XYZ file of C-alpha atoms in Angstrom:
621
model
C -42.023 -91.158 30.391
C -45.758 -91.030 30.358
C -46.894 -90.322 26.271
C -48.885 -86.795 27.280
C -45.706 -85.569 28.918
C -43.381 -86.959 25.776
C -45.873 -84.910 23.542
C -45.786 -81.747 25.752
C -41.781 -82.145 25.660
C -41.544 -82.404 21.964
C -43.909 -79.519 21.357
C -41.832 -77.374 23.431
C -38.544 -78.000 21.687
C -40.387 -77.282 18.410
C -41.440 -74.653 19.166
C -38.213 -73.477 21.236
C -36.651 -74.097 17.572
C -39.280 -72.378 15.797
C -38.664 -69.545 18.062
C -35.314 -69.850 17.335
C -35.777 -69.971 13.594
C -37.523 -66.891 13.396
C -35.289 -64.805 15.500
C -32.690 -65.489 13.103
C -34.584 -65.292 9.988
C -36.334 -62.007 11.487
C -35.105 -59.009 9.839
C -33.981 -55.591 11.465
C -36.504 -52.741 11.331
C -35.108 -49.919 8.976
C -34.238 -46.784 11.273
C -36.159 -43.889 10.947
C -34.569 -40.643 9.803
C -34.624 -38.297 12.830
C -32.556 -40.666 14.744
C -29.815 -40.387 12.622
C -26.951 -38.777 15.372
C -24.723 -36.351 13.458
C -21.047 -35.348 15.503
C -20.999 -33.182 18.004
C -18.379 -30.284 18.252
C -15.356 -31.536 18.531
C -16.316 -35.303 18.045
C -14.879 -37.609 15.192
C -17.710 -39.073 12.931
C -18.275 -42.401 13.825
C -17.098 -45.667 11.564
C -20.253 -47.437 9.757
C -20.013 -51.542 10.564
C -19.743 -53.833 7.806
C -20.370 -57.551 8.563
C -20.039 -59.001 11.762
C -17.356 -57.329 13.942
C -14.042 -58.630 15.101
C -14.846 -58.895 18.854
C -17.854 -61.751 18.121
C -15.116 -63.833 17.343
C -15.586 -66.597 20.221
C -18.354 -64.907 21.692
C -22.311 -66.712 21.996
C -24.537 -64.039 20.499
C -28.572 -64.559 20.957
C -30.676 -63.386 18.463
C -33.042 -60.760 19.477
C -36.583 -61.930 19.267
C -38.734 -60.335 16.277
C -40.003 -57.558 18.199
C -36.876 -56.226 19.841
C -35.795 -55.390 16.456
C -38.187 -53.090 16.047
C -37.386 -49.669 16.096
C -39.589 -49.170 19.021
C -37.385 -51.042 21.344
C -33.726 -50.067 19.230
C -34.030 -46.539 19.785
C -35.168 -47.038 23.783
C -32.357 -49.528 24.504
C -29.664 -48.220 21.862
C -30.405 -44.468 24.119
C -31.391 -42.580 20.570
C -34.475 -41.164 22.016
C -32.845 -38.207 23.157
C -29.811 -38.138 20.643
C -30.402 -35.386 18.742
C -31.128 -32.956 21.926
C -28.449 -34.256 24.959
C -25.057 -35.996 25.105
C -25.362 -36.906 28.494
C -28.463 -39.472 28.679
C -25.573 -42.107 28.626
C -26.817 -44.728 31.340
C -23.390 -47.002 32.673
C -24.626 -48.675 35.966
C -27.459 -50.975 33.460
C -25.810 -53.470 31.476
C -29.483 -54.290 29.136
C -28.614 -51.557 26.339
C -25.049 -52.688 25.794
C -25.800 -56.084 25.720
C -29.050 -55.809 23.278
C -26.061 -53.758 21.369
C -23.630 -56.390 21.018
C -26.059 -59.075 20.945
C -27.068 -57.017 17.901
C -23.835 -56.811 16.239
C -22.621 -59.877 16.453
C -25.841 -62.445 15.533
C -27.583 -59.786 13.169
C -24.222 -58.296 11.302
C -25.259 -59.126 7.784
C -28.198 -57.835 8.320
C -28.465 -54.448 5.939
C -30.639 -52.934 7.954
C -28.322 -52.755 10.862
C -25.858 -50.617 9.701
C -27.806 -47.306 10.146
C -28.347 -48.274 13.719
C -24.877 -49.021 14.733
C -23.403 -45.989 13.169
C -26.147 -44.096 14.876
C -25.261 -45.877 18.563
C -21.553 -45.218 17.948
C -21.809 -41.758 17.706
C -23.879 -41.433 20.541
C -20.662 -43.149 21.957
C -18.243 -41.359 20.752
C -20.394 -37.580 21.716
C -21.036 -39.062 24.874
C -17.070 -40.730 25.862
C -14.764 -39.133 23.362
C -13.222 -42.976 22.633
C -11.628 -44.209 20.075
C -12.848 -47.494 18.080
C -10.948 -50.265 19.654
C -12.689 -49.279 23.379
C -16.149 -49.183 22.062
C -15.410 -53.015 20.844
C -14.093 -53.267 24.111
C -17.326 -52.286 25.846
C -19.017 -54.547 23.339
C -17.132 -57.575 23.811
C -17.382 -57.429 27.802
C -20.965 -56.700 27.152
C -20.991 -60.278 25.992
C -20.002 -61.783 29.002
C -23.124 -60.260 31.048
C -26.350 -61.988 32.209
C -27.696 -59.791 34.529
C -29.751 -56.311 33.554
C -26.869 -54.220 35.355
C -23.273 -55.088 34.678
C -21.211 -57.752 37.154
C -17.842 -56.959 37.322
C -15.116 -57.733 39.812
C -12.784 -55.468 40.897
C -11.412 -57.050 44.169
C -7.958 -56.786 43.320
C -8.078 -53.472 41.468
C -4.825 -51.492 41.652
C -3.715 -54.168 44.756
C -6.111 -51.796 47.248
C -8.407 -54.375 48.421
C -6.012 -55.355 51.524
C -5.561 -51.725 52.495
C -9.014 -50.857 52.737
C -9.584 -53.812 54.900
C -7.071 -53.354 56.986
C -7.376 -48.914 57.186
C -10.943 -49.412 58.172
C -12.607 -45.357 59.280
C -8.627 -45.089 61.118
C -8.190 -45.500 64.711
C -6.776 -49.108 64.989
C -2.807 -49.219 64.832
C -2.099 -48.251 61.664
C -5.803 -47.309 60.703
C -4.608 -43.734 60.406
C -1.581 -44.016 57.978
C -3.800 -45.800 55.958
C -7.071 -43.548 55.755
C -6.236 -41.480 52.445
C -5.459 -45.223 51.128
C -8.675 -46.700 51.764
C -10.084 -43.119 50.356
C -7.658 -43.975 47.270
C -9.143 -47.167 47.047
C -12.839 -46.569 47.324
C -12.757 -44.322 44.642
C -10.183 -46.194 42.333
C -13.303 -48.988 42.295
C -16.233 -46.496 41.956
C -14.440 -46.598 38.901
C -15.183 -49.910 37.719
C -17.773 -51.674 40.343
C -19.160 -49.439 43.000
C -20.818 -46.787 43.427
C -18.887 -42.968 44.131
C -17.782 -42.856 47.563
C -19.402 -40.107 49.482
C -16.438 -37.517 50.381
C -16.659 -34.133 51.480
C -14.498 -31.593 49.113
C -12.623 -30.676 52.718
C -11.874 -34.340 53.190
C -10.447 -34.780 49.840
C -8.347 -31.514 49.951
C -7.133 -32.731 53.468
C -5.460 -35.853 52.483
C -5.330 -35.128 48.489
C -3.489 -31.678 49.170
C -0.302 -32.366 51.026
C 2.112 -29.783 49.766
C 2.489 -30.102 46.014
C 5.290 -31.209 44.018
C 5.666 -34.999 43.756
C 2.268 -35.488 46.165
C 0.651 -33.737 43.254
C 1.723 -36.114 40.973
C -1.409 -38.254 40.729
C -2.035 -41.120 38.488
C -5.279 -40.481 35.414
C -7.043 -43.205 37.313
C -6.747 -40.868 40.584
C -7.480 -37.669 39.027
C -11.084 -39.363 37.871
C -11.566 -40.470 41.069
C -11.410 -36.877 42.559
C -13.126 -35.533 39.722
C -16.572 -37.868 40.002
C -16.386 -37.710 43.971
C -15.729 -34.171 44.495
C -18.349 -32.935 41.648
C -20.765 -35.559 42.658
C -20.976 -36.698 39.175
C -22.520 -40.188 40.805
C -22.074 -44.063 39.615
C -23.514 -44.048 36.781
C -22.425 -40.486 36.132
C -25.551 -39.300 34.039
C -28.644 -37.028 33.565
C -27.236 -34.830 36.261
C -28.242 -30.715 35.824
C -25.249 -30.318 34.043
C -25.040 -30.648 30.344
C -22.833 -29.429 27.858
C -24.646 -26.183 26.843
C -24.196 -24.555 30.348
C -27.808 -24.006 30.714
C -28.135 -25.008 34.580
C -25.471 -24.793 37.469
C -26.151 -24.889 41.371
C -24.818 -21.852 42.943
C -23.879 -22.945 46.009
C -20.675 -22.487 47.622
C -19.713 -26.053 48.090
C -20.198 -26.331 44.566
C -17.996 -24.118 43.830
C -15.550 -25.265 45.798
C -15.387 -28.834 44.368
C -15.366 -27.429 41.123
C -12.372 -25.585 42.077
C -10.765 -28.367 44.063
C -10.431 -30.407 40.723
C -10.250 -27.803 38.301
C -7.203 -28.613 36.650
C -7.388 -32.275 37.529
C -10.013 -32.595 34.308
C -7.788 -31.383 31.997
C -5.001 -33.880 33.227
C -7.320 -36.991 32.547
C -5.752 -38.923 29.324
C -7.625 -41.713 28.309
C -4.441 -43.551 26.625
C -3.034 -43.268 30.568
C -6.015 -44.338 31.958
C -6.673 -47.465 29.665
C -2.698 -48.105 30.513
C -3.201 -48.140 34.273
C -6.201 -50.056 33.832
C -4.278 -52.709 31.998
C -1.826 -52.443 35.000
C -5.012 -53.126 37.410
C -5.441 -56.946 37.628
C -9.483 -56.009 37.288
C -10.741 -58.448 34.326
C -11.154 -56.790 30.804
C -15.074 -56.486 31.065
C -14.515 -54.187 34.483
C -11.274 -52.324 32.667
C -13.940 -52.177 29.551
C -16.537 -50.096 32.135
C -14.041 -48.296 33.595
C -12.932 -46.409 30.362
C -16.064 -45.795 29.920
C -16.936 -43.806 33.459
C -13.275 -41.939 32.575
C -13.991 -40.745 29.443
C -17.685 -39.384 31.005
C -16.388 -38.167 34.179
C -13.882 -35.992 31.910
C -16.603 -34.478 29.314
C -19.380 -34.028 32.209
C -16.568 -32.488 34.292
C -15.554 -29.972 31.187
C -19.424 -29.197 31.114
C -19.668 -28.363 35.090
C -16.552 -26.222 34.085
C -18.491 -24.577 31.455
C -21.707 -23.972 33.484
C -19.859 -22.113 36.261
C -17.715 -20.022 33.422
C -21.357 -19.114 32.440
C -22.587 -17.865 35.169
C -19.727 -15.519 35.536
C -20.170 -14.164 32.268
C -23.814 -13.529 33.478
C -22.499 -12.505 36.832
C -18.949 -10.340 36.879
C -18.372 -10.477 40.276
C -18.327 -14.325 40.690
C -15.330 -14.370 37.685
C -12.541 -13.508 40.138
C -13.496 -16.134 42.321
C -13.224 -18.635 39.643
C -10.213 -17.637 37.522
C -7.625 -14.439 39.395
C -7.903 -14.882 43.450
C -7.209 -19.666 43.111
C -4.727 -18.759 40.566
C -2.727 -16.140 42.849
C -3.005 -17.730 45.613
C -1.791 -20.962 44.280
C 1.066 -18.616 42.443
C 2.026 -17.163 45.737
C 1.519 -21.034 47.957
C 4.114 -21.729 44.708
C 6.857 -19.388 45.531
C 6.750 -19.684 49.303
C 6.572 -23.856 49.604
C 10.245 -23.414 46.941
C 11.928 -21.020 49.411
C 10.800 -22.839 52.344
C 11.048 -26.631 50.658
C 13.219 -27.807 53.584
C 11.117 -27.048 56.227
C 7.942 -27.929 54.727
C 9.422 -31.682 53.581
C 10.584 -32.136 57.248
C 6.963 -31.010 58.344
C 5.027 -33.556 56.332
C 7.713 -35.707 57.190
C 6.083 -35.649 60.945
C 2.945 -35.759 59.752
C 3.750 -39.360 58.096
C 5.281 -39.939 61.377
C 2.019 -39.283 63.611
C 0.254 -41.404 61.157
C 2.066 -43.914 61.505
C 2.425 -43.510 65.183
C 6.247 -43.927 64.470
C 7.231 -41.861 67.533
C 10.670 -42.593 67.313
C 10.894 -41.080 63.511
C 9.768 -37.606 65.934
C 12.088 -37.437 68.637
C 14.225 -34.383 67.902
C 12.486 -32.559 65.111
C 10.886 -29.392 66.973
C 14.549 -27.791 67.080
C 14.638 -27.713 63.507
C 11.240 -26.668 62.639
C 11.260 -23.910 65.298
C 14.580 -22.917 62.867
C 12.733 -23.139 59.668
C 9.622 -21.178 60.996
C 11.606 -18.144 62.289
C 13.601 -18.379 59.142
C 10.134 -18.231 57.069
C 9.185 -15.187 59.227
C 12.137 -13.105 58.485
C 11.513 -13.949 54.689
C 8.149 -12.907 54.345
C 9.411 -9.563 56.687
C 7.199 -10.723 60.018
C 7.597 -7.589 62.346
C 4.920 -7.579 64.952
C 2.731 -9.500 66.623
C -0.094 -8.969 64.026
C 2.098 -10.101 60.988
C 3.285 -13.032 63.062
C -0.041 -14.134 64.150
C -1.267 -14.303 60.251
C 1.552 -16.856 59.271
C -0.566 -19.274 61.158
C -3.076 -18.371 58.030
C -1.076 -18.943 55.446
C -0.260 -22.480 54.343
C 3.700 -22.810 54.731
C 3.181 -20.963 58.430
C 0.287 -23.310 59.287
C 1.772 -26.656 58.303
C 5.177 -25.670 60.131
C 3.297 -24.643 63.377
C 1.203 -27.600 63.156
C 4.517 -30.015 62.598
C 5.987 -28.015 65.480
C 3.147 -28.338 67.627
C 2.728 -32.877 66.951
C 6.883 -32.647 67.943
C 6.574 -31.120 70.962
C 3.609 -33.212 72.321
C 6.029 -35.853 71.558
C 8.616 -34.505 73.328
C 6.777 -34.300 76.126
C 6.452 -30.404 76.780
C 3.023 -29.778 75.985
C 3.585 -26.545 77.319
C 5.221 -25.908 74.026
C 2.559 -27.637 72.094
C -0.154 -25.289 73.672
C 1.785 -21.822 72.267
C 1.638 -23.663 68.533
C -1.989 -25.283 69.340
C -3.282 -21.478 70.578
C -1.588 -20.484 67.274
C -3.190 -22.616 64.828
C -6.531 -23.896 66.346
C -8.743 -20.760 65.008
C -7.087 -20.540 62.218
C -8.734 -21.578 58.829
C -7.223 -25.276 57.966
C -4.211 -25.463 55.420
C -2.417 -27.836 53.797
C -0.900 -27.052 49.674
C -1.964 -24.695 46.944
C -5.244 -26.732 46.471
C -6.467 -25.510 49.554
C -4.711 -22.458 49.905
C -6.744 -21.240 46.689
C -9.847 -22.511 48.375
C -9.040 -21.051 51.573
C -8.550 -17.418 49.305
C -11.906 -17.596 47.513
C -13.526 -18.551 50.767
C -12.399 -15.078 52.294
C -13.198 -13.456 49.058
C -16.706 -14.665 48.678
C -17.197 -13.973 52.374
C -16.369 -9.903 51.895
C -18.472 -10.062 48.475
C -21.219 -10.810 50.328
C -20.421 -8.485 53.196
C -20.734 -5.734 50.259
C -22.538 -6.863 47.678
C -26.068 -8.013 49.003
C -27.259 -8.894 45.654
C -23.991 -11.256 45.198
C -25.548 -14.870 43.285
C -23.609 -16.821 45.608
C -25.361 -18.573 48.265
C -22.788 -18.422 50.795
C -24.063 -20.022 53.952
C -22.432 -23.126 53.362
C -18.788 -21.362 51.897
C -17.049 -23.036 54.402
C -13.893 -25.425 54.792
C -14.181 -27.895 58.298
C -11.301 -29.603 59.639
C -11.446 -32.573 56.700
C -9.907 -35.314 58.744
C -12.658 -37.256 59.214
C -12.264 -40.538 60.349
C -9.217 -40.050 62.434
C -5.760 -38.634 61.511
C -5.798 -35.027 61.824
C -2.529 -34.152 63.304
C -3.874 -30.647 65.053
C -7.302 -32.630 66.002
C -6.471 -32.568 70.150
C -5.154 -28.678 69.801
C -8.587 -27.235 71.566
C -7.810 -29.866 74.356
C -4.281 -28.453 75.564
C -4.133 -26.332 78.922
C -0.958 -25.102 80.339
C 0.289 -22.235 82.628
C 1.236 -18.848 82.402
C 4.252 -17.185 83.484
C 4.778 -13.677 82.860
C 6.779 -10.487 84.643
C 10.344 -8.663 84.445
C 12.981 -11.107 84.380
C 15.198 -10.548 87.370
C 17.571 -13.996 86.464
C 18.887 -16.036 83.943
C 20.703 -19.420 85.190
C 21.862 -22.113 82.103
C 20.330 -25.313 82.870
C 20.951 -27.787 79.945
C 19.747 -26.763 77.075
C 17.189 -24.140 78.697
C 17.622 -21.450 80.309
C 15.767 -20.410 83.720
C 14.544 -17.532 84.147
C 12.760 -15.949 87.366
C 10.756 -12.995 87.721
C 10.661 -9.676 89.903
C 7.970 -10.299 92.550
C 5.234 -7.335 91.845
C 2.326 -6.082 91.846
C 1.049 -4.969 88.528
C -0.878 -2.143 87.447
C -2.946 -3.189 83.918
C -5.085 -1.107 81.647
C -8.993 -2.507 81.011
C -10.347 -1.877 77.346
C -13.634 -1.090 76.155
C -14.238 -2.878 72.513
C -16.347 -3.095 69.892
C -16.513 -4.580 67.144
C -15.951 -3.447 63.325
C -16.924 -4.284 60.450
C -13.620 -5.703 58.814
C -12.980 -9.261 58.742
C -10.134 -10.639 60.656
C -10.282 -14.454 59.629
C -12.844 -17.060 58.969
C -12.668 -19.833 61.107
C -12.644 -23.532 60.021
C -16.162 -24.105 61.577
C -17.221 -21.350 58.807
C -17.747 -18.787 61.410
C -16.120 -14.975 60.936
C -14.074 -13.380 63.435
C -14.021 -9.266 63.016
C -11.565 -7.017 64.393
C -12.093 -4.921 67.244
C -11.481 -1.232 68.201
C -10.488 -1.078 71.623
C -9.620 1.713 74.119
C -7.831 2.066 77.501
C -10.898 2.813 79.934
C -9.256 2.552 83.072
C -6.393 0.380 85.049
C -6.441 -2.454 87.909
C -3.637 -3.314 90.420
C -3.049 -7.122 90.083
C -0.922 -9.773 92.355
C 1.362 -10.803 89.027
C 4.373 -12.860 90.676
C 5.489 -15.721 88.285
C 6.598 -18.822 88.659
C 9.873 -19.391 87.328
C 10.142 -21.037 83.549
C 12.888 -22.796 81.752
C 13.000 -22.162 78.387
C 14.996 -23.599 75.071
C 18.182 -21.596 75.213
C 17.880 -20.705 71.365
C 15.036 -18.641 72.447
C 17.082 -16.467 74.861
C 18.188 -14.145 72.455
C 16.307 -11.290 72.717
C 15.735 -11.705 76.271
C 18.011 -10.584 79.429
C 17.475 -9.043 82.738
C 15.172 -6.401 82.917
C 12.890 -7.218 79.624
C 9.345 -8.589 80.291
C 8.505 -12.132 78.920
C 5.260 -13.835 78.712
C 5.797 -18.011 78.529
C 3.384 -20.903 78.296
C 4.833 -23.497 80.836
C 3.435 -26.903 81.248
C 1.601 -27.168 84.164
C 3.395 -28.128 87.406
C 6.483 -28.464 85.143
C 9.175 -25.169 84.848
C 9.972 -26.017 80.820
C 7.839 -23.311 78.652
C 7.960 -21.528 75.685
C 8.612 -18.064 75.447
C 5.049 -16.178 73.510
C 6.367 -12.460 74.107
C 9.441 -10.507 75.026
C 9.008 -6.906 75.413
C 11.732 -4.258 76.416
C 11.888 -1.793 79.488
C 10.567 0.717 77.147
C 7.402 -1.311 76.487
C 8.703 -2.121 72.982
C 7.985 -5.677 71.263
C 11.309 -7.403 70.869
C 10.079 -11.254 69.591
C 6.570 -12.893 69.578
C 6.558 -17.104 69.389
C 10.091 -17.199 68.885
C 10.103 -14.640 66.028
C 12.829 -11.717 67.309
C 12.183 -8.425 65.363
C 14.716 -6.100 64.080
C 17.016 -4.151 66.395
C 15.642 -6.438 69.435
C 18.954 -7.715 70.641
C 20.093 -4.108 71.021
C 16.872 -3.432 72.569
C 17.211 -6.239 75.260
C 20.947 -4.911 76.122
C 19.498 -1.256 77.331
C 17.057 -3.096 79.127
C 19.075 -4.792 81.700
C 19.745 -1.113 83.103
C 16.624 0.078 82.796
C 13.405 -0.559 85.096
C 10.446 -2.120 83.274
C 7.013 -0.698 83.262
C 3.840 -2.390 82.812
C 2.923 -2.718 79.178
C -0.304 -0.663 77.728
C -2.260 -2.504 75.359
């Protein structure tokens, strides 16, 4: 080696060691009073450090250089500049403050100096995360293992989910749609640890999160965190957000308050002793499961403080408190009591909807016959006894998820006529699926007739509205506005047993119907799942029209035949060029209702018996 470059070489490793040297010798500036961090309410008081700490044990620690122990740079990357003031300037997604911390710790523990500091950075900690001790080494020790200014974790086999998201893809490949709320599951089980929050709207999540209740409500902590960070938005890093912990700033708009709603009493439900157990389960290595208690313990005390902002504004704002508190809780009270008297028919509905998704089409063949049971059975229970009352169980969740079950069984069965009286049914109607979104669904309507009202109500309600959520493929009612089928309607003049139907043919006539003059009123009939409102109408007879109304015969199931014989008008949906149908309407000679979509009302088989020896008349709307 040439001597100048020997020279050069040698002055560089002395002074590499000098450098060294002085680092170690280089003492740790005293910290200034006013960052002293006291506990906040509710918080422990944080454990001084003696000596260097357990978790250095093993570890290479790096001695800061002289001037990053200045209290310049300790209070900047130890996040006590704003201490005293906010507990939610906690920055997760850069790795540079925890690993000047625990860099700190373990090659400057003697130092006397230090001790101030570390108590100081704890309790920022423990306002910011709520953990105990043995985490914060935890953080420390995985800090450790970090080169980088942002952490490097690996999470590829966290909770096993890595094969299902690349095999569920955005759905639409065989299988792709069984697997959808997996890959959902899985994006946001590793937001957790290693990516960023997946971007999910709060009717997505309550689509596939919100299947009925009971056991599918019984979601892991790791899950619940999920939902919490993607439905509030709390973001990857999950800081300096509007939120805080004094309630001083909220967003009033109605999404908002939806998500907040949507998780509500998911926050509570977060443990952090579960969560660092399922994390253990993971197979994610201890520096990810380390940053992953971390985001938990945040997502649960930033979640509290959205909880808190909105709670504020109602006390500010009296009108918004129902919305938040009385109309979700009765309406997930009332979702209660129906799904338990109606558990059999709603487990054989979602039942078909695991079919579909799995486009298992044998699991389907059969199951209208019993739905169509446990539907008219839910009727009668909840005392459906017109046409109205009937049409609204298509609002209501247990009505909804039965006629959508009914209609996927009989697009299986190949009688989309069938299908197309359930899709008519159900296609308009706001989307259901369990409590979570039948409490949505209730302050939806709520906010919608505040407004109507209340013009100075502080909810910004333009965007109060639930879509269809099943993005990405999978929504088992998705091809409902694409059905088209026949009508046939008249008196019926015969009734011949064919199989399991029955057909029935019609009087040729010519009919005499009533025209209406409408307008519209100002009360709200439903709100739509595209957000828009649908009013009801006052209508009156303003004349009458002579129409060619001869039928084509239709065969329908013979448990429908009930209420209907010879003489009594019936209006069917038959698939077109086909003779099976589905019976909407059976009315008597006298013009009186006896059974709308399969629904019979009360006295209608005595009804339909006086009918055969009567003469029908055209019905009067």
């Amino acid at each position: 080696m040439h001597t100048k470059s020997k020279r050069a070489l040698s002055s560089a490793v002395f002074s590499a060691a000098l450098c060294a040297a002085n680092a170690a010798n280089a003492q740790v500036e005293a910290m200034p009073a006013d960052l002293r961090v006291a506990p906040i309410a509710g918080r422990r008081a944080a454990t001084a450090q003696a000596g260097v700490p357990g978790y250095c044990a093993g570890a290479t620690a790096r001695p800061l250089r002289p001037n990053q122990l200045r209290a310049t740079y300790l209070r900047t990357v130890m996040g006590l500049q704003h201490a005293a003031t906010r507990t939610n300037s906690l920055e997760l997604e850069r790795a540079t403050g925890f690993m000047a911390v625990a860099q700190l710790a373990c090659a400057h523990g003697t130092d006397p100096n230090l001790r101030d500091w570390m108590q100081s950075w704890r309790q920022v900690m423990i306002n910011a995360t709520d953990l105990d001790d043995a985490s914060l080494d935890q953080v420390l020790r995985a800090a450790l293992s970090q080169t980088g200014r942002s952490f490097e974790v690996s999470c590829g086999t966290f909770a096993g989910q890595s094969a299902v998201r690349r095999e569920g893809g955005e759905g639409g490949a065989v299988g792709g749609r069984a697997l959808r709320h997996e890959a959902m599951r899985a994006d946001m089980l590793r937001s957790l640890a290693c990516e960023r929050a997946p971007l999910f709207e709060v009717d997505e999540l309550a689509y596939w999160f919100d299947r009925g209740g009971g056991a599918r409500e019984e979601f892991p902590t790791l899950l619940r965190a999920g939902l919490v960070q993607t439905a509030l938005r709390l973001g990857p890093a999950v800081i300096g957000r509007a939120w805080d912990e004094r309630g001083t700033t909220v967003e009033q708009r109605g999404r908002d308050l939806l998500a907040w709603l949507f998780v509500r009493d998911d926050v509570g439900a977060i443990d952090l002793a579960a969560a660092r157990q399922e994390l253990a389960r993971s197979g994610i290595p201890a520096e990810s499961q380390a940053m992953a208690l971390v985001r938990v313990a945040r997502i649960k005390l930033l979640a509290k403080a959205v909880g808190d902002a909105w709670r504020a504004v109602a006390a500010r704002e009296p009108a918004l408190a129902p919305m938040l508190e009385s109309i979700p809780n009765r309406a997930r009270d009332e979702y209660r009591r129906e799904a338990q008297e109606n558990r059999a028919g709603l487990e054989r509905a979602w039942a078909v909807e695991d079919a579909f998704l799995q486009q298992n089409t044998s699991a389907m063949q059969g199951c209208s016959a019993p739905l169509l049971s446990a539907f008219t059975q839910y009727a009668q229970r909840v005392g459906a006894r017109d046409e109205r009352s009937v049409r609204a169980l298509f609002d209501r969740p247990v009505g909804h998820v039965l006629g959508a079950a009914i209609f996927r069984c009989e697009l299986a069965a190949g009688t989309p006529g069938h299908a197309w009286a359930f899709a008519d049914m159900i296609k308009s109607s706001p989307i259901q699926r369990g409590e979570r979104m039948a409490a949505l669904q209730a302050v939806v309507r709520a906010v919608r007739q505040e407004v109507e009202s209340n013009p100075r109500f502080p909810l910004d309600a333009g965007r109060l509205y639930l879509e269809a959520g099943a993005r990405g493929g999978g929504d088992w009612i998705g091809d409902a506005n694409s059905m088209s089928a026949s009508t046939s309607a008249g008196v019926v003049a015969s009734m011949r047993p064919q199989g399991d139907r029955v057909l029935l043919t019609f009087q040729q006539r010519r009919a005499i119907v009533p025209t209406f003059a409408c307008t519209r009123s100002n009360r709200i009939s439903r709100i739509c799942r595209d957000g828009s409102v649908e009013y009801e109408r006052d209508c009156v007879v303003n004349g009458q029209v002579e129409v060619d109304a001869t039928s084509e015969p239709v065969a329908i199931p013979a448990s429908m035949v009930g209420p209907i014989a010879v003489g009594t008008t019936v209006r069917a949906i038959r698939t077109l060029q086909r003779p099976e149908g589905f019976a909407i309407e059976v009315l008597s000679s006298a013009r009186t209702q006896l059974a709308f979509m399969g629904v019979a009302f009360e006295g209608a088989q005595s009804a339909a018996a006086s009918s055969a020896a009567a003469p029908a008349r055209p019905r009067r709307r």
